[in-house]
C-alpha positions as a printed Julia matrix, in Angstrom:
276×3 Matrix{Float64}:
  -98.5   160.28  -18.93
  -95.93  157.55  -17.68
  -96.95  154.5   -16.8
  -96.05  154.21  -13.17
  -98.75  152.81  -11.14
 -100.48  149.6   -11.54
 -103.14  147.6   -10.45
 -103.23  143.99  -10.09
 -106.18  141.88   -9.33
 -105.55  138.5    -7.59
 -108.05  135.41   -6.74
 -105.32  133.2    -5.26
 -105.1   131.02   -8.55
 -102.15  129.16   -7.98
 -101.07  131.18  -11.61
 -101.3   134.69   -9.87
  -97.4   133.69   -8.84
  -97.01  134.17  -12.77
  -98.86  137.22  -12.84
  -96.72  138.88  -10.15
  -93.56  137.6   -11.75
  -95.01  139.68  -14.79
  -95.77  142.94  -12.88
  -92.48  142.64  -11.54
  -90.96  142.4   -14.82
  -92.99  145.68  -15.54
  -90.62  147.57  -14.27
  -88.2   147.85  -17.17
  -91.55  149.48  -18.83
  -91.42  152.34  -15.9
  -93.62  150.44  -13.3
  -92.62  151.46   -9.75
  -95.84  151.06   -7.29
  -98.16  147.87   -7.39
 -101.24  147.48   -5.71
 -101.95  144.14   -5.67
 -105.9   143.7    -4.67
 -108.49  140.74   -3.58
 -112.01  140.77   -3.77
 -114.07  138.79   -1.28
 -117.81  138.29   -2.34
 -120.2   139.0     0.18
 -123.2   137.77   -1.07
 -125.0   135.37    1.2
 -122.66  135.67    3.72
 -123.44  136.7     7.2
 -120.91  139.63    8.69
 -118.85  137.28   11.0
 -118.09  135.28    8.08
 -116.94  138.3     5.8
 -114.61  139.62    8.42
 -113.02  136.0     8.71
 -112.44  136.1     5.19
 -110.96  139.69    4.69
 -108.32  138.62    7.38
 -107.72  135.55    5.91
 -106.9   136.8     2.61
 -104.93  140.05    4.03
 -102.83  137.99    5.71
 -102.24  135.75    2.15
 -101.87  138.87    0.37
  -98.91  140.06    2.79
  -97.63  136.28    2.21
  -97.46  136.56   -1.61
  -95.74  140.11   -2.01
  -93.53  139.34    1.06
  -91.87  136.44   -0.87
  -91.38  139.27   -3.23
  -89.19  141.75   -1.19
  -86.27  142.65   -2.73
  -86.46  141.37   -5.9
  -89.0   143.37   -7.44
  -87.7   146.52   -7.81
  -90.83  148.71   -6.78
  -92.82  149.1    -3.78
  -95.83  146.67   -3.48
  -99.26  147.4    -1.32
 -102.22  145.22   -0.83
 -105.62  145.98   -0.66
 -108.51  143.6     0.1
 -112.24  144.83   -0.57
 -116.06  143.36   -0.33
 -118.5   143.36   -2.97
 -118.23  142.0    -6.91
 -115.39  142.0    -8.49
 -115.56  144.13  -11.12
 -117.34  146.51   -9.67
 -114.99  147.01   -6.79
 -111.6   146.58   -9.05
 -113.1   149.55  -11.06
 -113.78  151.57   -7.85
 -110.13  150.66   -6.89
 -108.54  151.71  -10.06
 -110.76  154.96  -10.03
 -109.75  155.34   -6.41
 -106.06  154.98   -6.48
 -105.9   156.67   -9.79
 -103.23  153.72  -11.03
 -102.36  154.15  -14.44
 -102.96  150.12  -15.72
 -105.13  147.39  -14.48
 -103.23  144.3   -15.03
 -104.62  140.57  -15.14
 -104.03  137.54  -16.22
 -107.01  135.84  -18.54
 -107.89  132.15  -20.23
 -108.28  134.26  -23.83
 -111.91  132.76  -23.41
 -113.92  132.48  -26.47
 -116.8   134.39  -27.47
 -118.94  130.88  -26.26
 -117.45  130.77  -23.29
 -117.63  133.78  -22.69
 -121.33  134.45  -23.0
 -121.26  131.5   -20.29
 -118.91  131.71  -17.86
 -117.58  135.52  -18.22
 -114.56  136.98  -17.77
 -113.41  139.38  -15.22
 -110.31  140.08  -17.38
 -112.11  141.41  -20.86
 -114.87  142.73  -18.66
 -111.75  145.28  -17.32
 -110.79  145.39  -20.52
 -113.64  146.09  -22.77
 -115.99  147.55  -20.4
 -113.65  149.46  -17.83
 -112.78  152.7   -18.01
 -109.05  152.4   -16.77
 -106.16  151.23  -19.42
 -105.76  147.36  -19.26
 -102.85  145.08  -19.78
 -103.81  141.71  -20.2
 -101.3   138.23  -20.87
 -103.01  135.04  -21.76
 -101.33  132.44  -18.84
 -100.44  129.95  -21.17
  -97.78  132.77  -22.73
  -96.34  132.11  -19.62
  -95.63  129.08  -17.82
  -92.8   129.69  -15.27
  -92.28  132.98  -13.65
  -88.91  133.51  -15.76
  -91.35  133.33  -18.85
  -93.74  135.76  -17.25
  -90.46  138.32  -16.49
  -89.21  138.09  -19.65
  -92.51  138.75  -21.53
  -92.94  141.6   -19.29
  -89.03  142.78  -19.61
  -89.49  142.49  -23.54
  -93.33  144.22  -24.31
  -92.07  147.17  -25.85
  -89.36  145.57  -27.92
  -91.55  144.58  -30.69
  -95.32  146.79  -30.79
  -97.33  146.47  -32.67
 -100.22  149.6   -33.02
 -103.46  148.69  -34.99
 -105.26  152.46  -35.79
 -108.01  153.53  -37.48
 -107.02  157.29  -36.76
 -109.8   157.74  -33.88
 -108.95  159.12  -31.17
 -109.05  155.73  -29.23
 -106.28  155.02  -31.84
 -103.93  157.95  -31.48
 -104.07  157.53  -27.35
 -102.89  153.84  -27.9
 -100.7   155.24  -30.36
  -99.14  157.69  -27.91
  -99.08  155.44  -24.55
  -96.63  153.76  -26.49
  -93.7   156.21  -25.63
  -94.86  156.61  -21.98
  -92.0   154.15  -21.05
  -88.5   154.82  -21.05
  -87.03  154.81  -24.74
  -84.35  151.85  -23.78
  -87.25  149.78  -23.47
  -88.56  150.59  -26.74
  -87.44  148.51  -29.79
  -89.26  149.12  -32.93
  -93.13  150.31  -33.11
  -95.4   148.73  -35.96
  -98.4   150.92  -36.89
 -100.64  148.98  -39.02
 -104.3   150.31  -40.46
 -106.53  147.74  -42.37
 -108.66  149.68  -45.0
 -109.8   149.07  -48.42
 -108.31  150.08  -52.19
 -109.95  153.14  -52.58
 -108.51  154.19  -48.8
 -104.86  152.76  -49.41
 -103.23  156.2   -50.34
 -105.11  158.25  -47.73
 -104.0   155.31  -45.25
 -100.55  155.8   -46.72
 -100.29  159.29  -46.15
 -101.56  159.51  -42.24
  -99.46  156.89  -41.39
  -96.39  158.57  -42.67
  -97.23  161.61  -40.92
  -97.62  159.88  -37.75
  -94.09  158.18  -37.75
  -92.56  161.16  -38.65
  -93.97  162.47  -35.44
  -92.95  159.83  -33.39
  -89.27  160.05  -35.25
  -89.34  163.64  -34.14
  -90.43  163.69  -31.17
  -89.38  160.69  -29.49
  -86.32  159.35  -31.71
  -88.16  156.03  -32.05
  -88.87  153.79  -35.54
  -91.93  153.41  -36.44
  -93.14  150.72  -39.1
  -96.01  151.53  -40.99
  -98.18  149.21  -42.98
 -101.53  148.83  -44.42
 -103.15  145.77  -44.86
 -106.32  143.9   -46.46
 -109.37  141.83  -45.34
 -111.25  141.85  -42.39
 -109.82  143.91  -39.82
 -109.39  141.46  -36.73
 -107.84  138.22  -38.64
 -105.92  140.95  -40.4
 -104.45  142.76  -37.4
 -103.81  139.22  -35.59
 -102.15  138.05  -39.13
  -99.79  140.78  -38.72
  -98.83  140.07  -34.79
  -98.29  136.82  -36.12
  -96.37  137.68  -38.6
  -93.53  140.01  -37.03
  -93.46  138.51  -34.01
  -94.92  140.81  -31.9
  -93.79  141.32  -28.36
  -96.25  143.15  -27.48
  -99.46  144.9   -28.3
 -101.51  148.17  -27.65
 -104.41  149.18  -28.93
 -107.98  151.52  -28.61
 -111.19  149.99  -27.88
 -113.35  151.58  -30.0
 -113.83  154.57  -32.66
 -114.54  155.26  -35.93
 -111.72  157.18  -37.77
 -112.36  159.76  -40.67
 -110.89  156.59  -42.8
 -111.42  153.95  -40.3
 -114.17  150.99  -40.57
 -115.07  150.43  -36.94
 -111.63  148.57  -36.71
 -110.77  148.59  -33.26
 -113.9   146.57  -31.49
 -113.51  143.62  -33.28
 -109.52  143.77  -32.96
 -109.15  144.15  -29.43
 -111.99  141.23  -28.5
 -109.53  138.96  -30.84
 -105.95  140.24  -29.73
 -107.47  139.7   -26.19
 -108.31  135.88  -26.92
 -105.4   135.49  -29.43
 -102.63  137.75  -29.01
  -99.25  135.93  -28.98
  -98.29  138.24  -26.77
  -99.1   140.5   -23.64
 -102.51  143.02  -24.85
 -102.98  146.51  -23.91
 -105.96  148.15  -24.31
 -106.2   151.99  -24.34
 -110.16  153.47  -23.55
């Protein structure tokens, strides 16, 4: 399925300028309709005071997306709900039916984390809805943000462990047009005695993708343990851009994709996508 709507969570961070120059940028990658969403909490709050404050950020929410017209290059809505913010952002994305939730994050640690929490990876690994996540310090100025948006697809990388978590990251990654797409790097972290089976699926899958959407697929199988080796290899080819399952267990897979997408999410070089 294309992706053509997106969702984009705001909290009037003075970064969430970035993070709309990014879903702007988006739209090389087929993005045409952005909702762009606040949350106001409403705990403790008396009624009179919640109204005040769901005007008061409508009216900044028209602000920020009106300083986008005409230079976006997709139609922009805004939406401002009550309750917690996950909980309603999940609700919105099940609502609308977008095809991405997109956010900005810190790339917390696992300490901080446990601590302070994480709206972002709580969309991410706990959601239900596909997630694109970019660490803000990728992206200092809005013409970085654009341009890491503009350029996601030209290097992607694909870590699988041939679950089915794997082969629908694997496959949102021609749901964009094909001039966006540069070169797609499918890499599977295994043992010796799995190497040839590894070998062999991996072939099979670029072939596919050769076949049935003209696009080059690398294929490589690595060593070690599968999150530093996965973030090794985003290192090493300069990736542009990664997407990747959340979970599963492949008929040759070690549990590889929990562990990799809580560390591409805090480490990534690059903008994250994470595929339920």
């Amino acid at each position: 399925m294309p992706i053509r709507e997106m969702l984009m969570p705001v909290s009037f961070d003075p970064r969430d300028r970035r993070m709309l120059a990014f879903a702007c940028g988006l739209h090389s990658q087929g993005v045409r309709e952005l909702l762009v969403a606040h949350v106001v909490d409403s705990s403790g709050q008396e009624a009179p005071v919640i109204i005040h404050e769901v005007e008061r950020s409508r009216a900044k929410l028209h602000k920020m997306v009106g300083e986008l017209a005409g230079q976006c290059g997709m139609s922009i809505e805004v939406r401002v709900v009550i309750g917690s913010v996950f909980r309603e952002i999940s609700a919105l994305a099940h609502e609308t039916k977008v095809d991405v939730v997109c956010c900005g994050t810190e790339g917390k640690s696992v300490v901080d984390y446990l601590f302070a929490g994480s709206i972002s990876e709580d969309l991410a690994l706990r959601g239900d809805t596909r997630t694109m996540t970019v660490r803000y310090d990728l992206v200092p100025t809005d013409e970085a943000a654009s341009r890491a948006a503009t350029q996601f697809a030209e290097r992607l990388v694909v870590p699988t462990d041939f679950s089915a978590s794997a082969m629908r990251a694997f496959l949102s990654a021609f749901e964009r047009p094909a001039e966006a797409i540069g070169a797609v790097h499918l890499v599977h972290v295994t043992d010796e005695d799995d190497v040839g089976d590894a070998e062999a699926q991996l072939r099979g899958l670029a072939a596919m993708a050769a076949s049935e959407h003209g696009v080059e697929v690398v294929t490589a199988v690595r060593e070690g343990e599968p999150a530093q080796a996965v973030f090794d290899y985003v290192c090493d080819v300069g990736a542009t851009g990664v997407i990747t399952g959340r979970h599963g267990r492949g008929a040759i897979g070690k549990g590889l994709l929990g562990a990799v997408s809580t560390r591409l999410l805090q480490d990534a070089p690059c903008p994250v996508v994470i595929q339920p």
